[in-house]
Amino acid sequence: MTATEATGLAEPGLEAHFDEVIAAEQRIEPRDWMPDAYRATLIRQIAQHAHSEIIGMQPEGNWLTRAPSLRRKAILLAKAQDEAGHGLYLYAAAETLGIDRAELTEKLISGRQKYSSIFNYPTLTFADVGVIGWLVDGAAICNQVPLCRCSYGPYARAMVRICKEESFHQRQGYELLITLMRGTDAQRRMVQDAVDRWWWPSLMMFGPSDGDSPNTARSMAWRIKRHTNDELRQRFVDMTVPQAEHLGVTLPDPALSWNEARGSWDFGEPDWSELKQVIKGQGPCNEQRVERRRAAHEDGAWVREAALAYARKRRSEGGADHD
Ligand code: FAQ
């Protein structure tokens, strides 16, 4: 499918130029003409991505007051703060497409926009913090590095910084797990239990299999997505299996085996019905995650009002906005 076929619109000069920019691997910028469906797809994806970063603070945030040492607490705090920052860059990127952040937040808390399925699972032990860093941030990196080459400039640029920080997140997770694996039998069991619970949901982060992914073909034609969901899932498995061996944990998939001919790992089929349920809002923690976000938003109303009142006052007094 070419970009023009994907748009289904007829605005000859503008659309031809848009197609040329995409074909030449150049960037579309906020003031450029773009097909409505391209804009809508970007808003959908960037908003979901931003919401995921913001909701994604909750499962780990759950352990901030119970981290086992000051060092682990400082690392976890820094990671959660990074995620808040990622959410903000991404909301800012979405705003360049003409949507307001307040509207996006409203859509999230009213269930009209999605966030990643992965953040609807509970964090039962401190090993989950390590496994989230290793597997969830690992999956996020696989998925997001290609987005640094996305055709929409503000999203691609936001992804460059985000990916650098995600790499730190992944390393801290792996280092935490290595420390636990060098500990007691109970600690090793705790890590294995966390891996058993997070492995399949991590594979589901990449989205439905290619045959069931309605958006991939068009997003690839527009060079928003650079690889299909299954390609990225395979890349993640190939990257992760040797890391699991080094760590000394077993991945909970009896079908996992090296395929000599393909030069990559064969693996089992995720439970797609589970992914559908979680996306529909029926995962283990969906309700509590959205409720927590809604409460935080409502509790923060006075901050937004105060900031607005201050900005208005400054403006009416003719003060500079930036000092
Ligand atoms: N969860 O046709 P496709 C992170 C939806 S950030 C929920 O394949 P598409 C950092 C999909 O939206 C993690 N919904 O869709 C961190 C679509 O529904 P719609 C977030 C999902 O867009 C780490 C429908 O299913 N990352 O982890 C999921 O082409 C640690 C059909 O699917 C991003 O958002 C899912 N897993 O591909 C933070 C990356 N999968 O909208 C804290 C950017 C699919 O039509 C701690 N996003 N759906 O109603 C993407 O790359 C893509 O949007 C995909 C989905 C690959 C997620």
Tab-separated table of C-alpha atoms and ligand atoms in Angstrom:
chain	number	residue	atom	x	y	z
A	1	MET	CA	0.000	0.000	0.000
A	2	THR	CA	1.359	3.463	-0.883
A	3	ALA	CA	0.851	6.411	1.407
A	4	THR	CA	-1.653	7.880	-1.066
A	5	GLU	CA	-3.684	4.695	-1.172
A	6	ALA	CA	-3.631	4.660	2.602
A	7	THR	CA	-5.082	8.134	2.962
A	8	GLY	CA	-8.054	7.652	0.713
A	9	LEU	CA	-8.176	11.447	0.230
A	10	ALA	CA	-7.913	13.567	-2.882
A	11	GLU	CA	-6.057	16.828	-2.342
A	12	PRO	CA	-3.762	16.547	-5.339
A	13	GLY	CA	-0.906	19.023	-4.762
A	14	LEU	CA	-0.777	18.774	-1.012
A	15	GLU	CA	-1.239	15.071	-0.883
A	16	ALA	CA	1.382	14.440	-3.551
A	17	HIS	CA	3.834	16.515	-1.553
A	18	PHE	CA	2.976	14.611	1.622
A	19	ASP	CA	3.579	11.314	-0.191
A	20	GLU	CA	6.917	12.556	-1.526
A	21	VAL	CA	8.088	13.567	1.935
A	22	ILE	CA	7.151	10.148	3.313
A	23	ALA	CA	8.782	8.304	0.400
A	24	ALA	CA	11.978	10.355	0.754
A	25	GLU	CA	12.222	9.379	4.452
A	26	GLN	CA	11.881	13.014	5.476
A	27	ARG	CA	9.803	14.297	8.364
A	28	ILE	CA	6.297	15.698	8.470
A	29	GLU	CA	6.220	18.688	10.826
A	30	PRO	CA	3.236	20.195	12.691
A	31	ARG	CA	2.562	22.994	10.189
A	32	ASP	CA	2.744	20.685	7.144
A	33	TRP	CA	-0.419	19.497	5.456
A	34	MET	CA	-1.291	15.946	6.410
A	35	PRO	CA	-4.241	13.664	5.709
A	36	ASP	CA	-6.854	13.674	8.464
A	37	ALA	CA	-6.441	9.951	8.969
A	38	TYR	CA	-2.658	10.325	9.428
A	39	ARG	CA	-3.287	12.986	12.079
A	40	ALA	CA	-5.931	10.827	13.784
A	41	THR	CA	-3.660	7.763	13.794
A	42	LEU	CA	-0.827	9.727	15.344
A	43	ILE	CA	-3.070	11.246	18.005
A	44	ARG	CA	-4.374	7.765	18.831
A	45	GLN	CA	-0.936	6.178	19.090
A	46	ILE	CA	0.877	9.042	20.817
A	47	ALA	CA	-1.966	9.523	23.309
A	48	GLN	CA	-2.009	5.795	24.141
A	49	HIS	CA	1.724	5.909	24.525
A	50	ALA	CA	1.601	8.963	26.822
A	51	HIS	CA	-1.186	7.414	28.917
A	52	SER	CA	0.897	4.230	29.235
A	53	GLU	CA	3.830	6.138	30.656
A	54	ILE	CA	1.617	7.921	33.177
A	55	ILE	CA	-0.395	4.862	34.231
A	56	GLY	CA	2.861	2.865	34.088
A	57	MET	CA	4.133	4.728	37.146
A	58	GLN	CA	1.520	3.040	39.319
A	59	PRO	CA	2.639	-0.614	39.432
A	60	GLU	CA	6.195	0.288	40.433
A	61	GLY	CA	5.135	3.308	42.480
A	62	ASN	CA	3.417	0.737	44.646
A	63	TRP	CA	6.900	-0.247	45.930
A	64	LEU	CA	8.362	3.207	46.555
A	65	THR	CA	7.581	3.167	50.269
A	66	ARG	CA	8.681	-0.454	50.626
A	67	ALA	CA	11.951	-0.502	48.646
A	68	PRO	CA	14.487	-2.599	50.594
A	69	SER	CA	17.215	0.084	50.808
A	70	LEU	CA	17.739	3.794	50.316
A	71	ARG	CA	19.692	3.060	47.115
A	72	ARG	CA	16.864	0.967	45.625
A	73	LYS	CA	14.346	3.635	46.625
A	74	ALA	CA	16.374	6.406	44.947
A	75	ILE	CA	16.696	4.354	41.742
A	76	LEU	CA	12.989	3.564	41.681
A	77	LEU	CA	12.045	7.187	42.332
A	78	ALA	CA	14.273	8.325	39.469
A	79	LYS	CA	12.689	5.760	37.150
A	80	ALA	CA	9.125	6.796	38.032
A	81	GLN	CA	10.064	10.450	37.545
A	82	ASP	CA	11.507	9.612	34.110
A	83	GLU	CA	8.207	7.987	33.200
A	84	ALA	CA	6.292	11.113	34.214
A	85	GLY	CA	8.688	13.066	31.963
A	86	HIS	CA	8.082	10.672	29.061
A	87	GLY	CA	4.348	11.151	29.469
A	88	LEU	CA	4.816	14.916	29.325
A	89	TYR	CA	7.006	14.885	26.177
A	90	LEU	CA	4.450	12.652	24.520
A	91	TYR	CA	1.447	14.788	25.503
A	92	ALA	CA	3.385	17.775	24.152
A	93	ALA	CA	4.001	15.881	20.877
A	94	ALA	CA	0.270	15.050	20.674
A	95	GLU	CA	-0.603	18.711	21.250
A	96	THR	CA	1.327	19.682	18.103
A	97	LEU	CA	-1.396	17.782	16.226
A	98	GLY	CA	-4.095	20.105	17.544
A	99	ILE	CA	-5.467	18.189	20.511
A	100	ASP	CA	-5.485	19.496	24.046
A	101	ARG	CA	-3.825	17.577	26.869
A	102	ALA	CA	-6.823	18.133	29.160
A	103	GLU	CA	-9.029	16.472	26.538
A	104	LEU	CA	-6.650	13.499	26.314
A	105	THR	CA	-6.654	13.068	30.097
A	106	GLU	CA	-10.439	13.250	30.088
A	107	LYS	CA	-10.558	10.508	27.429
A	108	LEU	CA	-8.223	8.316	29.473
A	109	ILE	CA	-10.164	8.558	32.710
A	110	SER	CA	-13.496	8.070	30.981
A	111	GLY	CA	-12.179	4.916	29.274
A	112	ARG	CA	-12.381	6.349	25.745
A	113	GLN	CA	-8.641	6.030	25.126
A	114	LYS	CA	-6.403	3.069	25.804
A	115	TYR	CA	-3.097	2.517	27.565
A	116	SER	CA	-0.822	-0.503	27.439
A	117	SER	CA	-2.307	-3.773	28.686
A	118	ILE	CA	0.872	-4.512	30.666
A	119	PHE	CA	0.101	-1.998	33.392
A	120	ASN	CA	-3.040	-3.839	34.421
A	121	TYR	CA	-1.117	-6.584	36.230
A	122	PRO	CA	-0.257	-6.405	39.946
A	123	THR	CA	3.268	-6.036	41.372
A	124	LEU	CA	3.286	-8.636	44.122
A	125	THR	CA	6.938	-8.614	45.251
A	126	PHE	CA	10.027	-6.425	44.887
A	127	ALA	CA	11.311	-8.853	42.235
A	128	ASP	CA	8.476	-7.524	40.047
A	129	VAL	CA	10.278	-4.171	39.997
A	130	GLY	CA	13.349	-5.891	38.519
A	131	VAL	CA	11.304	-7.904	36.052
A	132	ILE	CA	9.390	-4.826	34.886
A	133	GLY	CA	12.725	-3.110	34.219
A	134	TRP	CA	14.145	-6.123	32.410
A	135	LEU	CA	11.126	-7.385	30.432
A	136	VAL	CA	8.687	-4.471	30.222
A	137	ASP	CA	11.296	-1.794	29.547
A	138	GLY	CA	13.100	-4.312	27.307
A	139	ALA	CA	9.925	-4.773	25.254
A	140	ALA	CA	9.360	-1.011	25.256
A	141	ILE	CA	12.867	-0.459	23.847
A	142	CYS	CA	12.358	-3.038	21.070
A	143	ASN	CA	9.098	-1.363	20.139
A	144	GLN	CA	10.275	2.225	20.499
A	145	VAL	CA	13.758	2.357	18.945
A	146	PRO	CA	12.210	2.095	15.449
A	147	LEU	CA	9.804	4.908	16.414
A	148	CYS	CA	12.820	7.254	16.521
A	149	ARG	CA	12.529	6.988	12.705
A	150	CYS	CA	8.796	7.696	12.683
A	151	SER	CA	7.718	10.040	9.881
A	152	TYR	CA	6.212	12.591	12.296
A	153	GLY	CA	9.003	14.860	13.568
A	154	PRO	CA	7.844	15.724	17.118
A	155	TYR	CA	7.077	12.061	17.942
A	156	ALA	CA	10.369	10.812	16.483
A	157	ARG	CA	12.394	13.398	18.402
A	158	ALA	CA	10.596	12.671	21.674
A	159	MET	CA	11.397	8.990	21.194
A	160	VAL	CA	15.152	9.590	20.980
A	161	ARG	CA	15.363	10.861	24.531
A	162	ILE	CA	12.803	8.408	25.825
A	163	CYS	CA	14.756	5.447	24.435
A	164	LYS	CA	17.959	6.585	26.122
A	165	GLU	CA	16.195	6.685	29.465
A	166	GLU	CA	14.467	3.342	28.849
A	167	SER	CA	17.896	1.762	28.394
A	168	PHE	CA	18.870	2.905	31.882
A	169	HIS	CA	15.581	1.484	33.169
A	170	GLN	CA	16.255	-1.857	31.614
A	171	ARG	CA	19.780	-2.046	33.023
A	172	GLN	CA	18.610	-1.189	36.525
A	173	GLY	CA	16.025	-3.979	36.322
A	174	TYR	CA	18.574	-6.516	35.132
A	175	GLU	CA	21.078	-5.456	37.804
A	176	LEU	CA	18.422	-5.819	40.503
A	177	LEU	CA	17.594	-9.324	39.261
A	178	ILE	CA	21.266	-10.344	39.127
A	179	THR	CA	21.629	-9.202	42.742
A	180	LEU	CA	18.582	-11.226	43.783
A	181	MET	CA	19.807	-14.305	41.862
A	182	ARG	CA	23.085	-14.136	43.804
A	183	GLY	CA	21.103	-14.073	47.053
A	184	THR	CA	19.153	-16.770	48.890
A	185	ASP	CA	17.002	-19.603	47.495
A	186	ALA	CA	13.928	-17.629	48.534
A	187	GLN	CA	15.115	-14.633	46.517
A	188	ARG	CA	15.774	-16.812	43.464
A	189	ARG	CA	12.283	-18.302	43.776
A	190	MET	CA	10.856	-14.794	44.005
A	191	VAL	CA	12.570	-13.827	40.724
A	192	GLN	CA	11.376	-16.983	38.944
A	193	ASP	CA	7.827	-16.384	40.157
A	194	ALA	CA	7.924	-12.807	38.844
A	195	VAL	CA	9.300	-13.959	35.472
A	196	ASP	CA	6.534	-16.597	35.250
A	197	ARG	CA	3.875	-13.931	35.794
A	198	TRP	CA	5.291	-11.188	33.531
A	199	TRP	CA	6.611	-13.140	30.531
A	200	TRP	CA	3.378	-13.599	28.587
A	201	PRO	CA	1.940	-10.147	29.349
A	202	SER	CA	5.265	-8.696	28.111
A	203	LEU	CA	4.868	-10.521	24.779
A	204	MET	CA	1.345	-9.128	24.534
A	205	MET	CA	2.658	-5.562	24.788
A	206	PHE	CA	3.539	-5.773	21.079
A	207	GLY	CA	-0.141	-5.990	20.213
A	208	PRO	CA	-2.203	-8.620	18.398
A	209	SER	CA	-0.599	-10.936	15.842
A	210	ASP	CA	-0.170	-9.405	12.391
A	211	GLY	CA	-3.259	-11.105	10.974
A	212	ASP	CA	-5.377	-9.457	13.675
A	213	SER	CA	-3.807	-5.993	13.676
A	214	PRO	CA	-6.120	-3.587	11.823
A	215	ASN	CA	-3.762	-0.578	12.001
A	216	THR	CA	-0.351	-1.982	11.068
A	217	ALA	CA	-0.499	-1.899	7.251
A	218	ARG	CA	-1.579	1.717	7.096
A	219	SER	CA	0.781	2.859	9.846
A	220	MET	CA	3.656	1.162	8.019
A	221	ALA	CA	2.698	2.782	4.714
A	222	TRP	CA	2.870	6.129	6.500
A	223	ARG	CA	6.169	5.139	8.164
A	224	ILE	CA	4.758	5.704	11.601
A	225	LYS	CA	5.388	2.049	12.472
A	226	ARG	CA	8.534	0.550	10.939
A	227	HIS	CA	7.933	-3.111	11.755
A	228	THR	CA	4.933	-5.310	12.336
A	229	ASN	CA	3.880	-6.405	15.820
A	230	ASP	CA	5.097	-9.986	15.187
A	231	GLU	CA	8.480	-8.841	13.857
A	232	LEU	CA	9.113	-6.825	16.999
A	233	ARG	CA	7.855	-9.621	19.263
A	234	GLN	CA	10.330	-12.001	17.599
A	235	ARG	CA	13.146	-9.496	18.026
A	236	PHE	CA	12.288	-9.224	21.729
A	237	VAL	CA	12.288	-13.002	22.243
A	238	ASP	CA	15.635	-13.354	20.443
A	239	MET	CA	17.142	-10.611	22.584
A	240	THR	CA	15.717	-11.913	25.865
A	241	VAL	CA	16.386	-15.669	25.767
A	242	PRO	CA	20.194	-15.344	26.161
A	243	GLN	CA	19.681	-12.780	28.937
A	244	ALA	CA	17.403	-15.255	30.766
A	245	GLU	CA	20.083	-17.952	30.441
A	246	HIS	CA	22.719	-15.617	31.830
A	247	LEU	CA	20.429	-14.718	34.710
A	248	GLY	CA	19.625	-18.361	35.441
A	249	VAL	CA	15.832	-18.142	35.098
A	250	THR	CA	13.488	-20.248	32.997
A	251	LEU	CA	11.070	-18.580	30.590
A	252	PRO	CA	7.640	-20.203	31.083
A	253	ASP	CA	7.163	-21.433	27.515
A	254	PRO	CA	7.634	-25.144	26.722
A	255	ALA	CA	7.581	-24.326	22.994
A	256	LEU	CA	10.698	-22.172	23.209
A	257	SER	CA	13.393	-23.738	21.009
A	258	TRP	CA	16.230	-22.560	18.796
A	259	ASN	CA	15.354	-22.704	15.112
A	260	GLU	CA	18.630	-23.307	13.305
A	261	ALA	CA	17.168	-22.709	9.854
A	262	ARG	CA	15.682	-19.336	10.748
A	263	GLY	CA	18.464	-18.323	13.108
A	264	SER	CA	15.967	-17.282	15.779
A	265	TRP	CA	13.821	-18.699	18.590
A	266	ASP	CA	10.508	-20.450	18.055
A	267	PHE	CA	8.045	-19.650	20.806
A	268	GLY	CA	4.476	-20.400	21.830
A	269	GLU	CA	1.324	-18.449	21.114
A	270	PRO	CA	0.310	-15.853	23.705
A	271	ASP	CA	-3.240	-16.173	25.054
A	272	TRP	CA	-4.908	-13.643	22.768
A	273	SER	CA	-8.222	-13.917	24.580
A	274	GLU	CA	-6.461	-12.643	27.718
A	275	LEU	CA	-5.072	-9.650	25.780
A	276	LYS	CA	-8.564	-8.850	24.454
A	277	GLN	CA	-10.042	-9.019	27.961
A	278	VAL	CA	-7.365	-6.733	29.402
A	279	ILE	CA	-7.741	-4.232	26.543
A	280	LYS	CA	-11.511	-4.259	27.110
A	281	GLY	CA	-10.905	-3.164	30.714
A	282	GLN	CA	-11.292	-6.552	32.383
A	283	GLY	CA	-7.701	-7.189	33.482
A	284	PRO	CA	-6.731	-7.726	37.121
A	285	CYS	CA	-6.045	-4.038	37.899
A	286	ASN	CA	-7.782	-1.962	35.160
A	287	GLU	CA	-10.375	-0.492	37.464
A	288	GLN	CA	-7.917	0.443	40.196
A	289	ARG	CA	-5.428	2.004	37.730
A	290	VAL	CA	-8.002	4.281	36.108
A	291	GLU	CA	-9.595	5.123	39.443
A	292	ARG	CA	-6.216	6.128	40.867
A	293	ARG	CA	-5.523	8.308	37.824
A	294	ARG	CA	-8.937	9.951	38.123
A	295	ALA	CA	-8.392	10.677	41.831
A	296	ALA	CA	-4.928	12.163	41.148
A	297	HIS	CA	-6.406	14.336	38.397
A	298	GLU	CA	-9.209	15.571	40.654
A	299	ASP	CA	-6.838	16.157	43.579
A	300	GLY	CA	-4.620	18.217	41.275
A	301	ALA	CA	-7.432	20.562	40.164
A	302	TRP	CA	-6.372	23.285	42.617
A	303	VAL	CA	-2.810	23.244	41.217
A	304	ARG	CA	-4.078	23.757	37.666
A	305	GLU	CA	-6.425	26.526	38.832
A	306	ALA	CA	-3.655	28.264	40.789
A	307	ALA	CA	-1.226	28.055	37.845
A	308	LEU	CA	-3.851	29.486	35.508
A	309	ALA	CA	-4.771	32.307	37.910
A	310	TYR	CA	-1.085	33.161	38.311
A	311	ALA	CA	-0.510	33.188	34.530
A	312	ARG	CA	-3.567	35.442	34.010
A	313	LYS	CA	-2.419	37.841	36.730
A	314	ARG	CA	1.060	38.067	35.253
A	315	ARG	CA	-0.388	38.748	31.824
A	316	SER	CA	-2.769	41.448	33.091
A	317	GLU	CA	0.159	43.128	34.839
A	318	GLY	CA	2.153	42.937	31.606
A	319	GLY	CA	4.781	40.666	33.198
A	320	ALA	CA	6.978	38.346	31.151
A	321	ASP	CA	5.729	34.766	31.008
A	322	HIS	CA	9.106	33.151	31.112
A	323	ASP	CA	10.963	34.449	34.143
B	1	FAQ	N1	-2.354	-2.771	25.106
B	1	FAQ	O1	-3.767	-2.611	15.075
B	1	FAQ	P1	-2.977	-2.718	16.331
B	1	FAQ	C1	6.291	1.564	28.307
B	1	FAQ	C2	-4.777	-1.965	20.682
B	1	FAQ	S1	5.290	2.339	27.209
B	1	FAQ	C3	-3.473	-2.044	24.873
B	1	FAQ	O2	-1.806	-3.616	16.289
B	1	FAQ	P2	-1.317	-0.374	16.559
B	1	FAQ	C4	7.271	2.389	29.095
B	1	FAQ	C5	-4.407	-0.894	19.683
B	1	FAQ	O3	-4.236	0.342	20.315
B	1	FAQ	C6	4.223	1.040	26.572
B	1	FAQ	N2	-3.998	-1.903	23.644
B	1	FAQ	O4	-2.609	-1.241	16.838
B	1	FAQ	C7	7.222	1.970	30.514
B	1	FAQ	C8	-5.573	-0.955	18.747
B	1	FAQ	O5	-6.688	-0.314	19.345
B	1	FAQ	P3	-7.330	1.061	18.747
B	1	FAQ	C9	3.351	1.616	25.536
B	1	FAQ	C10	-3.329	-2.481	22.621
B	1	FAQ	O6	-1.522	0.949	17.179
B	1	FAQ	C11	7.898	0.848	30.942
B	1	FAQ	C12	-5.923	-2.433	18.724
B	1	FAQ	O7	-5.403	-2.978	19.920
B	1	FAQ	N3	4.050	1.699	24.290
B	1	FAQ	O8	6.173	0.419	28.392
B	1	FAQ	C13	-2.170	-3.218	22.809
B	1	FAQ	O9	-0.941	-0.428	15.130
B	1	FAQ	C14	7.869	0.475	32.288
B	1	FAQ	C15	-5.367	-3.137	17.505
B	1	FAQ	O10	-3.926	-3.191	17.526
B	1	FAQ	C16	3.507	2.288	23.215
B	1	FAQ	O11	2.405	2.798	23.280
B	1	FAQ	C17	-1.680	-3.362	24.109
B	1	FAQ	N4	-0.574	-4.069	24.383
B	1	FAQ	O12	-0.157	-1.154	17.359
B	1	FAQ	C18	6.523	2.740	31.448
B	1	FAQ	C19	4.372	2.321	21.989
B	1	FAQ	N5	-1.757	-3.678	21.597
B	1	FAQ	O13	-6.376	2.137	19.093
B	1	FAQ	C20	6.477	2.366	32.788
B	1	FAQ	C21	3.716	2.997	20.825
B	1	FAQ	C22	-2.646	-3.255	20.698
B	1	FAQ	O14	-7.430	0.860	17.253
B	1	FAQ	C23	7.166	1.215	33.211
B	1	FAQ	N6	2.594	2.239	20.286
B	1	FAQ	N7	-3.592	-2.541	21.309
B	1	FAQ	O15	-8.640	1.220	19.433
B	1	FAQ	C24	2.718	1.269	19.345
B	1	FAQ	O16	3.806	0.909	18.932
B	1	FAQ	C25	1.454	0.658	18.811
B	1	FAQ	O17	0.387	1.502	19.107
B	1	FAQ	C26	1.162	-0.785	19.343
B	1	FAQ	C27	-0.179	-1.251	18.764
B	1	FAQ	C28	2.240	-1.743	18.895
B	1	FAQ	C29	1.047	-0.808	20.863
